[in-house]
Coordinates of C-alpha atoms in Angstrom, one line a residue:
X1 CA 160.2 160.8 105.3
X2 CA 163.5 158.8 106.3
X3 CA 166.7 159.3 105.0
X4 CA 166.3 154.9 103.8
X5 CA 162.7 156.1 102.5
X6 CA 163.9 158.8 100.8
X7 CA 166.9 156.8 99.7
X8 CA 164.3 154.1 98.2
X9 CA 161.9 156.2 96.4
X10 CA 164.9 158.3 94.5
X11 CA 166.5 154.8 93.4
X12 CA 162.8 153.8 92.1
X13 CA 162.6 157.1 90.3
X14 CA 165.6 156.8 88.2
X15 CA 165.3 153.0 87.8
X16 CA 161.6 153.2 86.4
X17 CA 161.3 156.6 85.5
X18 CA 158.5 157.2 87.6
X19 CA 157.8 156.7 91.6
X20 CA 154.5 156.8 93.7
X21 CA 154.7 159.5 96.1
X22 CA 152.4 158.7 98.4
X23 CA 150.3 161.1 100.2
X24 CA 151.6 165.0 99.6
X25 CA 148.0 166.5 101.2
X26 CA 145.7 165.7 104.1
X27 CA 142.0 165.6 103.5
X28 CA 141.3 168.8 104.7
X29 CA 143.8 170.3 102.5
X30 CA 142.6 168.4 99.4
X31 CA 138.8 170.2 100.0
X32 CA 140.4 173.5 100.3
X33 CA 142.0 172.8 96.6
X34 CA 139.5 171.1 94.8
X35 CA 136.7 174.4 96.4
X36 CA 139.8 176.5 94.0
X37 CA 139.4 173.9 91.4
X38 CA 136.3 173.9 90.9
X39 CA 136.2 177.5 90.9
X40 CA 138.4 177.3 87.9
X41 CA 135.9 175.1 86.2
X42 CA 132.7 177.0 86.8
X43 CA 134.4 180.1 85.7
X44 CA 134.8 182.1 88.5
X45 CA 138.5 182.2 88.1
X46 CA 139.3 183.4 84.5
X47 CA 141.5 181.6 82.8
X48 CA 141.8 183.2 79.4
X49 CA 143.6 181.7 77.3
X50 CA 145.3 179.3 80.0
X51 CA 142.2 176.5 79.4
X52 CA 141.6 174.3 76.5
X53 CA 140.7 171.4 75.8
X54 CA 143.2 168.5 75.6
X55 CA 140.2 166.0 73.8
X56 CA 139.1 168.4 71.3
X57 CA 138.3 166.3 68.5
X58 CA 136.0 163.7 70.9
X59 CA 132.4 164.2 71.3
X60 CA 131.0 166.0 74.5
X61 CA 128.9 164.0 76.5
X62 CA 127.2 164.6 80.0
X63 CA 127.2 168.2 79.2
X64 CA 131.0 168.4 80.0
X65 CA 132.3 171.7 78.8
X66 CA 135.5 170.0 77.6
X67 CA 136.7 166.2 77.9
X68 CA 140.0 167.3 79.1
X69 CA 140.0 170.5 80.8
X70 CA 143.9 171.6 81.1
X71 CA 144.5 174.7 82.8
X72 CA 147.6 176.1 82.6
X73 CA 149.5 178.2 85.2
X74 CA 146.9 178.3 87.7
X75 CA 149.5 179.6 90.1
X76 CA 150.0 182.8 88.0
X77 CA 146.0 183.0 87.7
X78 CA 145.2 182.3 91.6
X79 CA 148.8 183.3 93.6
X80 CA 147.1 182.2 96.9
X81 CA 148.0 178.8 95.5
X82 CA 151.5 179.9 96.0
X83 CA 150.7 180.7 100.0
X84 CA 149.3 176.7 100.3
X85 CA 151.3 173.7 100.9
X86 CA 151.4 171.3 97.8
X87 CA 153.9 173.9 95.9
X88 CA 156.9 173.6 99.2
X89 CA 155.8 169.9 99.2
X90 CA 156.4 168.7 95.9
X91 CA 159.7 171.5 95.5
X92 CA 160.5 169.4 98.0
X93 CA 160.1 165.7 96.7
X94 CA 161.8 167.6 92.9
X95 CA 164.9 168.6 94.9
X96 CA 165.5 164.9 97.0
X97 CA 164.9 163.4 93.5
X98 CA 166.6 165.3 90.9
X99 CA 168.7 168.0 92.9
X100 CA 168.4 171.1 94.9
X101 CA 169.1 173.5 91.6
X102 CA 165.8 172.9 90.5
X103 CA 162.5 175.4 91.1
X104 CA 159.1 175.4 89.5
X105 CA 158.8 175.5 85.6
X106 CA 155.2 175.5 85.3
X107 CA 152.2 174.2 86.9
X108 CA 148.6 173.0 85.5
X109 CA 145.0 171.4 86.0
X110 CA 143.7 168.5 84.3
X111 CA 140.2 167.4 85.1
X112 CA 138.8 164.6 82.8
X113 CA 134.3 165.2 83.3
X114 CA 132.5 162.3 83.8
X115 CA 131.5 160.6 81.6
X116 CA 133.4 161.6 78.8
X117 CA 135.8 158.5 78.3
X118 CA 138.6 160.4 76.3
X119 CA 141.6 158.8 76.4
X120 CA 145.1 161.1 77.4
X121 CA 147.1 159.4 74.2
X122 CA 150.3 158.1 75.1
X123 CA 153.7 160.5 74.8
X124 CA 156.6 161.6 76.6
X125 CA 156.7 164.9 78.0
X126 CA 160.3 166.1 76.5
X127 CA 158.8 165.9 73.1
X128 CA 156.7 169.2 73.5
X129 CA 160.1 171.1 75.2
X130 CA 162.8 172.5 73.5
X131 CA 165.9 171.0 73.5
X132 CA 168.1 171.3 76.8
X133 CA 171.9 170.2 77.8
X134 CA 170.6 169.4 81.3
X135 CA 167.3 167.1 80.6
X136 CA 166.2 167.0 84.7
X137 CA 163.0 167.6 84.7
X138 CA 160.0 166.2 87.1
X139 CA 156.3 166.2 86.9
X140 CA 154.3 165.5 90.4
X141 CA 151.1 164.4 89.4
X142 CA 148.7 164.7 92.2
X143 CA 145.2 163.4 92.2
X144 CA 142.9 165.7 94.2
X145 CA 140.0 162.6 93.5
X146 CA 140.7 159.2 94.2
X147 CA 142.1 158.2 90.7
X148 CA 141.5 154.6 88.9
X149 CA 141.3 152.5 86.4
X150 CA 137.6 154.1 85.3
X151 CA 138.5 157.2 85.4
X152 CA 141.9 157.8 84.6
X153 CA 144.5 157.3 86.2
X154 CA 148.2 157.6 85.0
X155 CA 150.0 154.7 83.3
X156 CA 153.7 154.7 83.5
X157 CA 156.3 152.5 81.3
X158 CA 158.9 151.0 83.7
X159 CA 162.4 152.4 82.1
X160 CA 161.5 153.6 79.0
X161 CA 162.7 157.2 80.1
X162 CA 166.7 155.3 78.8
X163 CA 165.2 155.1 75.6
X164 CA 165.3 157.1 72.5
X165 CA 162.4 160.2 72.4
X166 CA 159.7 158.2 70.4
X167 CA 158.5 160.0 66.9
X168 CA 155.4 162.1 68.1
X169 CA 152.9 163.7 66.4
X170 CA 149.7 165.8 66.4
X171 CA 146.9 164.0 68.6
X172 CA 143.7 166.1 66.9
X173 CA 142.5 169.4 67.4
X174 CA 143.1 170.0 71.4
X175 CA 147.2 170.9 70.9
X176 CA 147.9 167.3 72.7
X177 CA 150.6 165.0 71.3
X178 CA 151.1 161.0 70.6
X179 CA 153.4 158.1 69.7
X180 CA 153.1 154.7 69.7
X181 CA 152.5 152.7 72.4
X182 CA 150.1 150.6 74.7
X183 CA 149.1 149.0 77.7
X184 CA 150.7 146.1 76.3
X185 CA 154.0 147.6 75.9
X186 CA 156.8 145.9 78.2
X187 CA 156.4 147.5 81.9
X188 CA 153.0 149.7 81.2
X189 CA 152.2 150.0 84.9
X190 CA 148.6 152.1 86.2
X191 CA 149.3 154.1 89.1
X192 CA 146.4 154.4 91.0
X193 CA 146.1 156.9 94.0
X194 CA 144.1 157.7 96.8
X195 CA 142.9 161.9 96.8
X196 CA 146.0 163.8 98.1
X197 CA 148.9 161.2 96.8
X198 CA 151.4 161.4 94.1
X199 CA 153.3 160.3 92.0
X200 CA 156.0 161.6 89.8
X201 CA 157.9 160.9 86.3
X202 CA 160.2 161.9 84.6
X203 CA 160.6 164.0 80.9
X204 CA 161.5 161.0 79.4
X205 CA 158.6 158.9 80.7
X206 CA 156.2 157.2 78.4
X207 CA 152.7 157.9 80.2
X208 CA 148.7 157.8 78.9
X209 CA 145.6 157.4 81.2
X210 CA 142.3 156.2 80.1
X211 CA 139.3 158.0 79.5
X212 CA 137.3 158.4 82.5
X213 CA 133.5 156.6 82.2
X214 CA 132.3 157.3 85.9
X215 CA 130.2 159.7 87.5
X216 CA 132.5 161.9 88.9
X217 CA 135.0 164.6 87.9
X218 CA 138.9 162.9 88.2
X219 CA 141.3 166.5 88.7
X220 CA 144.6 166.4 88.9
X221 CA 147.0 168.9 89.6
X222 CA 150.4 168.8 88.0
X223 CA 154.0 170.8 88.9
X224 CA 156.5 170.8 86.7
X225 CA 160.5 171.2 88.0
X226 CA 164.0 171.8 86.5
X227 CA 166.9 173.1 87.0
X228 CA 167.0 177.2 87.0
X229 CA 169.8 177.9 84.4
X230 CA 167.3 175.6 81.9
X231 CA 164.2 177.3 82.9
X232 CA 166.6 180.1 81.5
X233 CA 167.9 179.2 78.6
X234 CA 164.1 177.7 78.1
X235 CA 163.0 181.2 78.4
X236 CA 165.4 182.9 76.4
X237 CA 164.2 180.1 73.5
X238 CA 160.9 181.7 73.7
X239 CA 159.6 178.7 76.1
X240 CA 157.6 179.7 79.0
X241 CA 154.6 177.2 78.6
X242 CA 151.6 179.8 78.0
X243 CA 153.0 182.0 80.4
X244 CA 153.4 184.9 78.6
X245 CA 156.5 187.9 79.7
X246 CA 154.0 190.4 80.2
X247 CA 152.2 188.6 83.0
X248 CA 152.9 188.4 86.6
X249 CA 155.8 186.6 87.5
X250 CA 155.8 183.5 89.2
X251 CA 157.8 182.8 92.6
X252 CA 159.1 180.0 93.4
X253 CA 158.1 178.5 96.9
X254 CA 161.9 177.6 99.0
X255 CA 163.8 178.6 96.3
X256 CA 165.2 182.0 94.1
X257 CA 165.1 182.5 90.7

């Protein structure tokens, strides 16, 4: 990426509050994760308690295990994920957008089955953290399908990460969060991507995606960056997103802890 590129996409970031990444993985590279994806899904890769399911409180259809599988440090569950390019590539896209202090917080799966049509609610991210005095923080969202309107991709609302955290509460049964908002809020954007682009947004960031009513599986895989001394402080709060102390620890590709 040029230094003007580069230059463009970071002023779009912290403008919007979210940016489209483009492509972060080559086709080959995107059958070689969704073979480990799917080896999550089947079960071949134990998750423990690391997978739930974000749509709970929806009726199964299809025979979908879950409506919203999330998957939770699949890094920590699978390490050769660690030895594979996305997790350098999108360190790198955190550190030209937010800063070079930053290193992996967490990472996690989201596959909506088909035919399920349950809806992500709308939230912003910072209201499940704790409270930080640095609040840099950076999702790349990267579709490992082609993602769309039918099967859900991410909706962004231009700027609303300079606005007051909205009042949030309990979405149903599957531990996922909502407020208020809609499609017709001011600057509600869908982000649609190709398999193997991104895009990224910020902690702040109002976002939702639809439920997804095709045929086919949409999975996403999402890495989560900030700043070290908050990952920290975020861990000495008792914040480690599922991780658990007792497990094995996490490296962080480019970067020390």
């Amino acid at each position: 990426m040029t230094m003007n590129a580069q230059s463009t996409l970071k002023e779009t970031f912290h403008t919007d509050g979210f940016a489209r990444i483009g492509p972060l993985l080559s086709s080959r590279e995107v059958a070689a994760y969704r073979a480990i994806y799917d080896r999550f899904l089947n079960g071949e890769i134990d998750c423990g308690d690391k997978r739930s399911d974000l749509g709970a409180d929806s009726a199964r259809q299809g025979g979908a295990k879950e409506n919203i599988t999330q998957i939770m440090w699949p890094s920590a569950l699978h390490p050769q994920l660690l030895d594979m390019p996305l997790h350098a590539r999108a360190l790198e896209v955190a550190w030209d957008l937010i800063g070079n202090d930053v290193i992996l917080d967490f990472d996690m799966l989201i596959d909506k089955a088909p035919h399920t049509g349950t809806p992500t609610p709308w939230h912003q991210d910072a209201a499940y953290w704790v409270d930080l005095p640095d609040t840099r923080a950076i999702s790349i969202w990267v579709a490992l399908d082609e993602s769309t309107l039918g099967n859900g991709c991410m909706w962004y609302v231009q700027g609303s990460h300079r606005t007051p955290l909205r009042p949030h509460w309990a979405a149903g049964g599957g531990g996922a969060i909502q407020c208020q908002c809609s499609e017709d809020e001011p600057g509600a954007t869908p982000v649609a991507l190709k398999a193997g682009e991104a895009a990224a947004h910020g902690g702040g960031t109002l976002h939702y995606s639809r439920g997804n009513t095709t045929g086919r599986h949409r999975r996403a895989y999402v890495l989560n960056y900030r700043p070290a001394a908050m990952i920290q402080l975020e861990r000495e709060n008792g914040m480690d997103h599922g991780l658990n102390n007792n497990e094995r620890a996490v490296r962080n590709t480019g970067a020390t802890t």
